Tab-separated table of C-alpha atoms in Angstrom:
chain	number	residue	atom	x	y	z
I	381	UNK	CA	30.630	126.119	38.195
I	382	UNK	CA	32.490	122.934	38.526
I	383	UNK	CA	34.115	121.824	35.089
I	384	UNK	CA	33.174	119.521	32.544
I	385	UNK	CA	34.778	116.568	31.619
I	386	UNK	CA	33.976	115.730	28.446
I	387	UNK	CA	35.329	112.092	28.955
I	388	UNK	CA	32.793	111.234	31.513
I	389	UNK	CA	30.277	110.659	28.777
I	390	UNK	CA	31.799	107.545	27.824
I	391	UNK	CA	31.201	106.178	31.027
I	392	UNK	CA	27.333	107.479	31.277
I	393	UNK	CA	26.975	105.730	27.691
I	394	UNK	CA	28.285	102.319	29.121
I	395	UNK	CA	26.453	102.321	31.935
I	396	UNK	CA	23.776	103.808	30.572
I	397	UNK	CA	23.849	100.624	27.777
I	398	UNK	CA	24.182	98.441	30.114
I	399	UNK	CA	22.343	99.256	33.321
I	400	UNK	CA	25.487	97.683	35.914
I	401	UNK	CA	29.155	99.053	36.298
I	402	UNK	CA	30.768	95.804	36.301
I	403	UNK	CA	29.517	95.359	32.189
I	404	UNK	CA	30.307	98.838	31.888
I	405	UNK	CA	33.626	98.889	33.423
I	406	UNK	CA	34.110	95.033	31.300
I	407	UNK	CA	33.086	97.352	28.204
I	408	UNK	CA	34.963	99.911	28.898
I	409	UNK	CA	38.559	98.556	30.140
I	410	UNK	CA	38.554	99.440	33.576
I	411	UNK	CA	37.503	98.882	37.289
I	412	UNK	CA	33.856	99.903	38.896
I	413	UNK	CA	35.330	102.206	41.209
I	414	UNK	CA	36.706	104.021	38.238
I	415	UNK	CA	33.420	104.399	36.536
I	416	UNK	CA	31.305	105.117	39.601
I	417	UNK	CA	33.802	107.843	40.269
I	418	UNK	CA	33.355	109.259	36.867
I	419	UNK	CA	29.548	109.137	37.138
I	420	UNK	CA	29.459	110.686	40.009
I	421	UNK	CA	31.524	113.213	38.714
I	422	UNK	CA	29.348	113.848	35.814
I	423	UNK	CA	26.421	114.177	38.055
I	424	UNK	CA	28.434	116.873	40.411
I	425	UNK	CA	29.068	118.610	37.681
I	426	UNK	CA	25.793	119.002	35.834
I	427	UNK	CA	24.025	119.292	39.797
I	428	UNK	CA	21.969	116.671	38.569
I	429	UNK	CA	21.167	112.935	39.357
I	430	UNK	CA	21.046	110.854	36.355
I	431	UNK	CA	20.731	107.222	37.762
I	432	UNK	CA	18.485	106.123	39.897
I	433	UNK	CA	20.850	103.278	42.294
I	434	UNK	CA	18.390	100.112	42.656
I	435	UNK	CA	19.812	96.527	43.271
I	436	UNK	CA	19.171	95.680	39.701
I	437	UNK	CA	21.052	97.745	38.386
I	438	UNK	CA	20.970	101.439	37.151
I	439	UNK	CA	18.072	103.159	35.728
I	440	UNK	CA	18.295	105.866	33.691
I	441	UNK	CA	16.437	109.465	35.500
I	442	UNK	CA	14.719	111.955	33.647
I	443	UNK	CA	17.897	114.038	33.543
I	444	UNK	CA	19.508	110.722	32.289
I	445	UNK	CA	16.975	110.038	29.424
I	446	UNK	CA	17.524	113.921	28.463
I	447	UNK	CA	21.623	113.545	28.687
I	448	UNK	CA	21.301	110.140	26.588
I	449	UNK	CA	20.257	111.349	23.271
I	450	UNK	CA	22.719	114.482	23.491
I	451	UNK	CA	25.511	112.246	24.118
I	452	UNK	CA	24.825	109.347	21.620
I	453	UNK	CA	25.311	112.600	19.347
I	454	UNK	CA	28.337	113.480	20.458
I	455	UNK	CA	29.527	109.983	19.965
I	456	UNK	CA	27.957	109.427	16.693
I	457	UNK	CA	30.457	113.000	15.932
I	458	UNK	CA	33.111	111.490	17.983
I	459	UNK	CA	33.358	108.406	15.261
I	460	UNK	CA	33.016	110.112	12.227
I	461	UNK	CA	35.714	112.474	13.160
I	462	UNK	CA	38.096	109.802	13.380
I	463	UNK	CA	36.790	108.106	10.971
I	464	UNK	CA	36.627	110.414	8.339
I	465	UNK	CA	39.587	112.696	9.371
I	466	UNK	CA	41.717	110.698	12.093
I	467	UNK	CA	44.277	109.231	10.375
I	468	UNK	CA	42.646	108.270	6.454
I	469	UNK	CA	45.831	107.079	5.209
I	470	UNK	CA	46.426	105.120	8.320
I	471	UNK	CA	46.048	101.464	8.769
I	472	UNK	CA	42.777	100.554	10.626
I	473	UNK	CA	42.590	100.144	14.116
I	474	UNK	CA	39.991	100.081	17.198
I	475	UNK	CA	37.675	97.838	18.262
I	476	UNK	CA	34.771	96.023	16.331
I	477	UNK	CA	32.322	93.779	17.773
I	478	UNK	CA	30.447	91.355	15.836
I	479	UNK	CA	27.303	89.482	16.633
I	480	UNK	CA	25.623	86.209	15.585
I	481	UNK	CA	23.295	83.619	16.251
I	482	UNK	CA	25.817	80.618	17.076
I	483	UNK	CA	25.636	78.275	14.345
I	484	UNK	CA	26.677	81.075	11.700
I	485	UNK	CA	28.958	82.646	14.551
I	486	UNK	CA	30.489	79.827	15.417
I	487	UNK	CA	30.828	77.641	12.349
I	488	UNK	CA	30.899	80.378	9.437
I	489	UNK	CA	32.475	83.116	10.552
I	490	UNK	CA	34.874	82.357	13.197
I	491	UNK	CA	37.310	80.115	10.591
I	492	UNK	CA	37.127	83.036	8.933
I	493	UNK	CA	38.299	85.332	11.327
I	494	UNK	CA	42.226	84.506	10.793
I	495	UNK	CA	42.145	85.862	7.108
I	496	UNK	CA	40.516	88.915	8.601
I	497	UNK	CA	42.890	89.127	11.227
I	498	UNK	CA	45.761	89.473	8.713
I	499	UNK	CA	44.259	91.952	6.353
I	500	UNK	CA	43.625	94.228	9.539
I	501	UNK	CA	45.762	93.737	12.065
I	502	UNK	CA	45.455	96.584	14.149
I	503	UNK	CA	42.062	95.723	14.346
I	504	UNK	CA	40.274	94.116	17.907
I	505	UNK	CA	38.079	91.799	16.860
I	506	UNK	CA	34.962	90.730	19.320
I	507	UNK	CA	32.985	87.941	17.746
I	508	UNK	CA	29.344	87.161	19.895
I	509	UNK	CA	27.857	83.786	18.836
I	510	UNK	CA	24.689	83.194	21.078
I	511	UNK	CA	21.409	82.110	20.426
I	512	UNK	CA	19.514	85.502	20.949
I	513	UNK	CA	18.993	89.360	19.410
I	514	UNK	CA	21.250	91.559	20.080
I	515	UNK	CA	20.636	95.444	20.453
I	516	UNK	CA	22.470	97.763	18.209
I	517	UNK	CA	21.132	100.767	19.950
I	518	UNK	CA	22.362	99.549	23.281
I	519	UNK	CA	26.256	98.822	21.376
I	520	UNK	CA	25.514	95.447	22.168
I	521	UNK	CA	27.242	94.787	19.054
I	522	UNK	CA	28.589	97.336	15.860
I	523	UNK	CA	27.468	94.750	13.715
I	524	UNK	CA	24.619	91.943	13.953
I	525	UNK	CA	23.553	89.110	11.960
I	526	UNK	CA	20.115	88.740	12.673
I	527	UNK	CA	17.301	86.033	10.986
I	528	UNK	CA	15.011	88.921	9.630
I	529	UNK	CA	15.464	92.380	8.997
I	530	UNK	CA	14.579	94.857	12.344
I	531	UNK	CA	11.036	96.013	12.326
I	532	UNK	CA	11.831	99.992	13.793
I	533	UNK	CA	15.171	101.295	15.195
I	534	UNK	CA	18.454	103.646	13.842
I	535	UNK	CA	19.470	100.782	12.186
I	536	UNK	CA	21.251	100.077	8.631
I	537	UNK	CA	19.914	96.855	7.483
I	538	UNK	CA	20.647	94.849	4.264
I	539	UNK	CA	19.776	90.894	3.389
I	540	UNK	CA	23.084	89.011	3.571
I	541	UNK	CA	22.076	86.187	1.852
I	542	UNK	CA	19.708	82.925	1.904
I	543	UNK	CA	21.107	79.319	3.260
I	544	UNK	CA	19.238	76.044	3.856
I	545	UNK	CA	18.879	73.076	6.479
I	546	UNK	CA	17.686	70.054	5.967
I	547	UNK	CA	17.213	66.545	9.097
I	548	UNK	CA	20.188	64.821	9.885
I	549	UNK	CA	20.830	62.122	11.784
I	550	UNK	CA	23.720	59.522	12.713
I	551	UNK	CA	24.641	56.092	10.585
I	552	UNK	CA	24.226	54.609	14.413
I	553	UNK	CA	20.832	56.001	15.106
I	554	UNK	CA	19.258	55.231	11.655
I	555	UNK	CA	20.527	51.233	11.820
I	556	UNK	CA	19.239	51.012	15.194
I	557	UNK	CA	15.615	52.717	14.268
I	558	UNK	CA	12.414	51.928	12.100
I	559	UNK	CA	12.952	53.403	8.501
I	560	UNK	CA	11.933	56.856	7.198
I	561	UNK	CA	10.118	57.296	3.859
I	562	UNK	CA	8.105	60.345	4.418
I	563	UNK	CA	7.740	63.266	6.843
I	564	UNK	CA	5.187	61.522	8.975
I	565	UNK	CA	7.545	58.421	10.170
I	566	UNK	CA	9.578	61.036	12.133
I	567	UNK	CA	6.980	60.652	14.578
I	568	UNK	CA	8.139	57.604	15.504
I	569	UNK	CA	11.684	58.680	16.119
I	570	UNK	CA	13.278	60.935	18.853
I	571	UNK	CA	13.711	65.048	17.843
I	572	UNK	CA	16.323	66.935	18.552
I	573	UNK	CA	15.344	71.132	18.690
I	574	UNK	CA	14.899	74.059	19.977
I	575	UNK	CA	13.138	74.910	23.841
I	576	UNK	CA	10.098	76.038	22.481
I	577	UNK	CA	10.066	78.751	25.070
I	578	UNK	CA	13.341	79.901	24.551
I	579	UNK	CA	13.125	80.361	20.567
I	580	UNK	CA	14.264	83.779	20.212
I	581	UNK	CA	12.628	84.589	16.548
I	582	UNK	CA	9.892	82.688	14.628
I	583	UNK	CA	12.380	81.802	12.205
I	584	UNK	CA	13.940	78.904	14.095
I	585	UNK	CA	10.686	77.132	14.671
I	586	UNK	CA	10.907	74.674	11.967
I	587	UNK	CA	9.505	71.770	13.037
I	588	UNK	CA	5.763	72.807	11.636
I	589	UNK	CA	7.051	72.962	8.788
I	590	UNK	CA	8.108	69.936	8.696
I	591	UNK	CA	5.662	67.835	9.851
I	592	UNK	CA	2.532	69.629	11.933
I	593	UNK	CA	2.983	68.587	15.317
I	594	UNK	CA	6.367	67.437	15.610
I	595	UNK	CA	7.852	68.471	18.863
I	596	UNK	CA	11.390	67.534	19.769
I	597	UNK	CA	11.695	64.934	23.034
I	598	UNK	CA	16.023	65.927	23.504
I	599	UNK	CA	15.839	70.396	23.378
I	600	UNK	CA	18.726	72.782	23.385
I	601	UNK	CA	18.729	76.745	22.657
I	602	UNK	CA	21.918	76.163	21.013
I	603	UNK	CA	21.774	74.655	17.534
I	604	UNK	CA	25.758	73.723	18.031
I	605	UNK	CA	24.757	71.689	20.615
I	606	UNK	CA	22.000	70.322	18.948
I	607	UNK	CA	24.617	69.105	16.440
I	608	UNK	CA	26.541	67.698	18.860
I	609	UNK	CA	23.411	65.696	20.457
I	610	UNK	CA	22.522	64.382	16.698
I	611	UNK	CA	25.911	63.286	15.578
I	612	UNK	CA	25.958	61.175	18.851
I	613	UNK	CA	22.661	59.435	18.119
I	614	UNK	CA	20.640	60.963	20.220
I	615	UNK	CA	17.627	61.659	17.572
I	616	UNK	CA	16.985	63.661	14.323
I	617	UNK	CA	17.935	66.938	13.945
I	618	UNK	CA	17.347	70.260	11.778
I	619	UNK	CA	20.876	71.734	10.861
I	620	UNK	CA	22.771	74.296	8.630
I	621	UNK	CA	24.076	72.653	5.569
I	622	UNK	CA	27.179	74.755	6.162
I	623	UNK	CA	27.401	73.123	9.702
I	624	UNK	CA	28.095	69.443	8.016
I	625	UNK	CA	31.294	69.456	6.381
I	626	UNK	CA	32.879	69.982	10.031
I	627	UNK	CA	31.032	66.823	11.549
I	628	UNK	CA	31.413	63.442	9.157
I	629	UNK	CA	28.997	61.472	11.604
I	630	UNK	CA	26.009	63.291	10.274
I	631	UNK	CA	23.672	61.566	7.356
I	632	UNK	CA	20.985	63.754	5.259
I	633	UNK	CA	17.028	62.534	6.010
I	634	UNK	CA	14.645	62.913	3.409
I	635	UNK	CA	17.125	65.347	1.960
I	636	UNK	CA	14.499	64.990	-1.206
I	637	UNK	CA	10.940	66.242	0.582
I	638	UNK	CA	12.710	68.273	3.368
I	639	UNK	CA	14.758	71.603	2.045
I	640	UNK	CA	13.883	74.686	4.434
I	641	UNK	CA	15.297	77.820	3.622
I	642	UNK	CA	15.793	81.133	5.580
I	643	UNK	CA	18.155	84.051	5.811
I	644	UNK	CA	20.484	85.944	6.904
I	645	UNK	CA	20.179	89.684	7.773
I	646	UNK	CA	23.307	92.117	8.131
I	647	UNK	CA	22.619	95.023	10.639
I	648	UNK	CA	24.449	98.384	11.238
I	649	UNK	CA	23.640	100.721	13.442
I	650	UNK	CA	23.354	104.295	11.266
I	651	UNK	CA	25.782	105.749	13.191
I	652	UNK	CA	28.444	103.563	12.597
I	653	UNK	CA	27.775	102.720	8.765
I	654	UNK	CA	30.209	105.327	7.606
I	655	UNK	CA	33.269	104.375	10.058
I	656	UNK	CA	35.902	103.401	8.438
I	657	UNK	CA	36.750	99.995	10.264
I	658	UNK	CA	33.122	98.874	10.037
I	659	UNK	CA	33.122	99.055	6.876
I	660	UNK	CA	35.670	97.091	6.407
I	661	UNK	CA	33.962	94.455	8.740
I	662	UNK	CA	30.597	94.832	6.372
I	663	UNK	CA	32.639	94.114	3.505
I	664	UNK	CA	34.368	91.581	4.011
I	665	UNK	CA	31.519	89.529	5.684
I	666	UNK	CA	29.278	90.414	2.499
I	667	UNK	CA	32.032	89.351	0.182
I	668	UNK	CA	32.819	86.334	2.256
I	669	UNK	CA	28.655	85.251	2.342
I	670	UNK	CA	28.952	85.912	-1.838
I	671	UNK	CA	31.821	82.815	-1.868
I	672	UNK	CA	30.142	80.727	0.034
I	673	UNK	CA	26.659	80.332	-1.629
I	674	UNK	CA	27.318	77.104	-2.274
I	675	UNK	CA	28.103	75.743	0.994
I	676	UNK	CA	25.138	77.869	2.561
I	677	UNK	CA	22.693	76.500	0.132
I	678	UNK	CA	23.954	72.957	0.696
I	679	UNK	CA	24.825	72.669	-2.816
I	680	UNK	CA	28.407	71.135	-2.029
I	681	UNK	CA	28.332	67.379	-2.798
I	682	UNK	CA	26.781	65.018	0.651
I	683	UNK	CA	26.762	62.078	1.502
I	684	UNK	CA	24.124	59.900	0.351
I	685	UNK	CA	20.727	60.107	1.828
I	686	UNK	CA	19.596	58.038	4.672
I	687	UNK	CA	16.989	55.152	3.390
């Protein structure tokens, strides 16, 4: 019987996860040859086939479903051996990857990321801020911030904490338009939101809520951009309070009758809640949320309201 390589599962995992070499190889550090080799390999040496080869990609076989769960075990074993016995009094090190929808990604937690940098230096830090879900189970991400808590899944989850957005718009935009009083002028104005289509959870579909009806005329599925748009005077927007402070163009609207309020989920995947260096990502996130309450809430001092 030909011999088994161990190491080979990490390259059924990644493809497995990701249904293409190319990500998997990406994932994994090294060329597709390499990891088609190794699968192949695998498969020689367990005489059975467990991908089927189509042009989209590869799909898991019934041998390949079976081999899945036994490995993810083996890995879940894998990381608890190092973390709990490889090297305890070592400095951390390895790989962590973080995900996020943008705005919190990319305006919260990435200035952020230097301080962690220092305190953990051997550390590789992968930061994901895009506008969609992200699947733990696939290793899409060790850690997600997500906009509600998952509904089924291996998954660790605990409510990070709450934050607020309000309408902003620019000085420019507001001198050059009708006034706004009361939720129901907006529909006189141009909207800046979300593709309805493209909303990836039922929290970011705010405008109901503000106003039943309102639909936004200039769309993006990225709220960054959608900051971007509004601080040029392109229209009214729904942003993060903690978004403001780093763009000065942007002016509160109706800050008084329009406060909507959501929150922030932190995710782990079960079995990686006891590794050592996600932990230390979980913490420090959690204790970084705690300091900022303020600035999440929009409680930090604004500029005055537009009339």
């Amino acid at each position: 019987m030909e011999r088994f390589d161990w190491d080979d599962l990490r390259f059924f995992l990644a493809v497995a996860r990701s249904g293409r070499l190319t990500a998997a190889a990406r994932r994994l550090g090294a060329d597709h040859a390499t990891v088609s080799r190794r699968i192949t390999s695998l498969e020689e040496s367990l005489k059975a086939k467990l991908f089927e080869r189509r042009p989209q990609g590869y799909a898991l076989t019934g041998h390949g479903e079976q081999l899945l769960a036994k490995a993810e075990s083996m890995e879940t074993e894998a990381l608890a051996i190092q973390s709990e016995i490889g090297g305890a009094d070592m400095a951390l090190s390895g790989t962590v990857r973080i995900g996020a929808p943008d705005g919190f990604g990319a305006s919260f937690l990435a200035p952020r990321l230097a301080t962690l940098a220092k305190a953990y230096p051997g550390l590789e830090l992968q930061l994901i801020a895009m506008p969609r879900l992200l699947s733990l189970s696939k290793r899409e991400a060790d850690v997600a911030i997500t906009l509600a808590p998952p509904k089924e899944g291996k998954v660790v989850a605990r409510k990070l904490c709450d934050y607020r957005l309000g309408l902003y718009a620019s000085r420019e935009y507001l001198d050059s338009m009708p006034p706004i009083t009361a939720p129901e002028d907006l529909f006189a104005h141009r909207i800046v939101g979300y593709i309805d289509d493209l909303i990836f959870t039922p929290e970011l579909d705010y405008l109901d809520e503000i106003a039943k009806g309102l639909r936004a005329q200039i769309q993006s599925s990225s709220v960054i951009a959608q900051m971007n748009a509004v601080a040029s005077g392109a229209g009214i927007g729904v942003i993060h309070h903690f978004m403001v402070p780093s763009e000065p163009r942007l002016v509160p609207v109706l800050p008084e009758s329009v406060s909507i309020t959501r929150s922030f989920w932190l995710l782990v995947h079960a079995d990686l809640k006891e590794v050592a260096r996600v932990r230390a990502i979980v913490d420090f996130i959690v204790r970084e949320a705690k300091a900022s309450r303020s600035l999440l809430m929009g409680e930090a001092k604004a500029e005055q309201p537009a009339p």
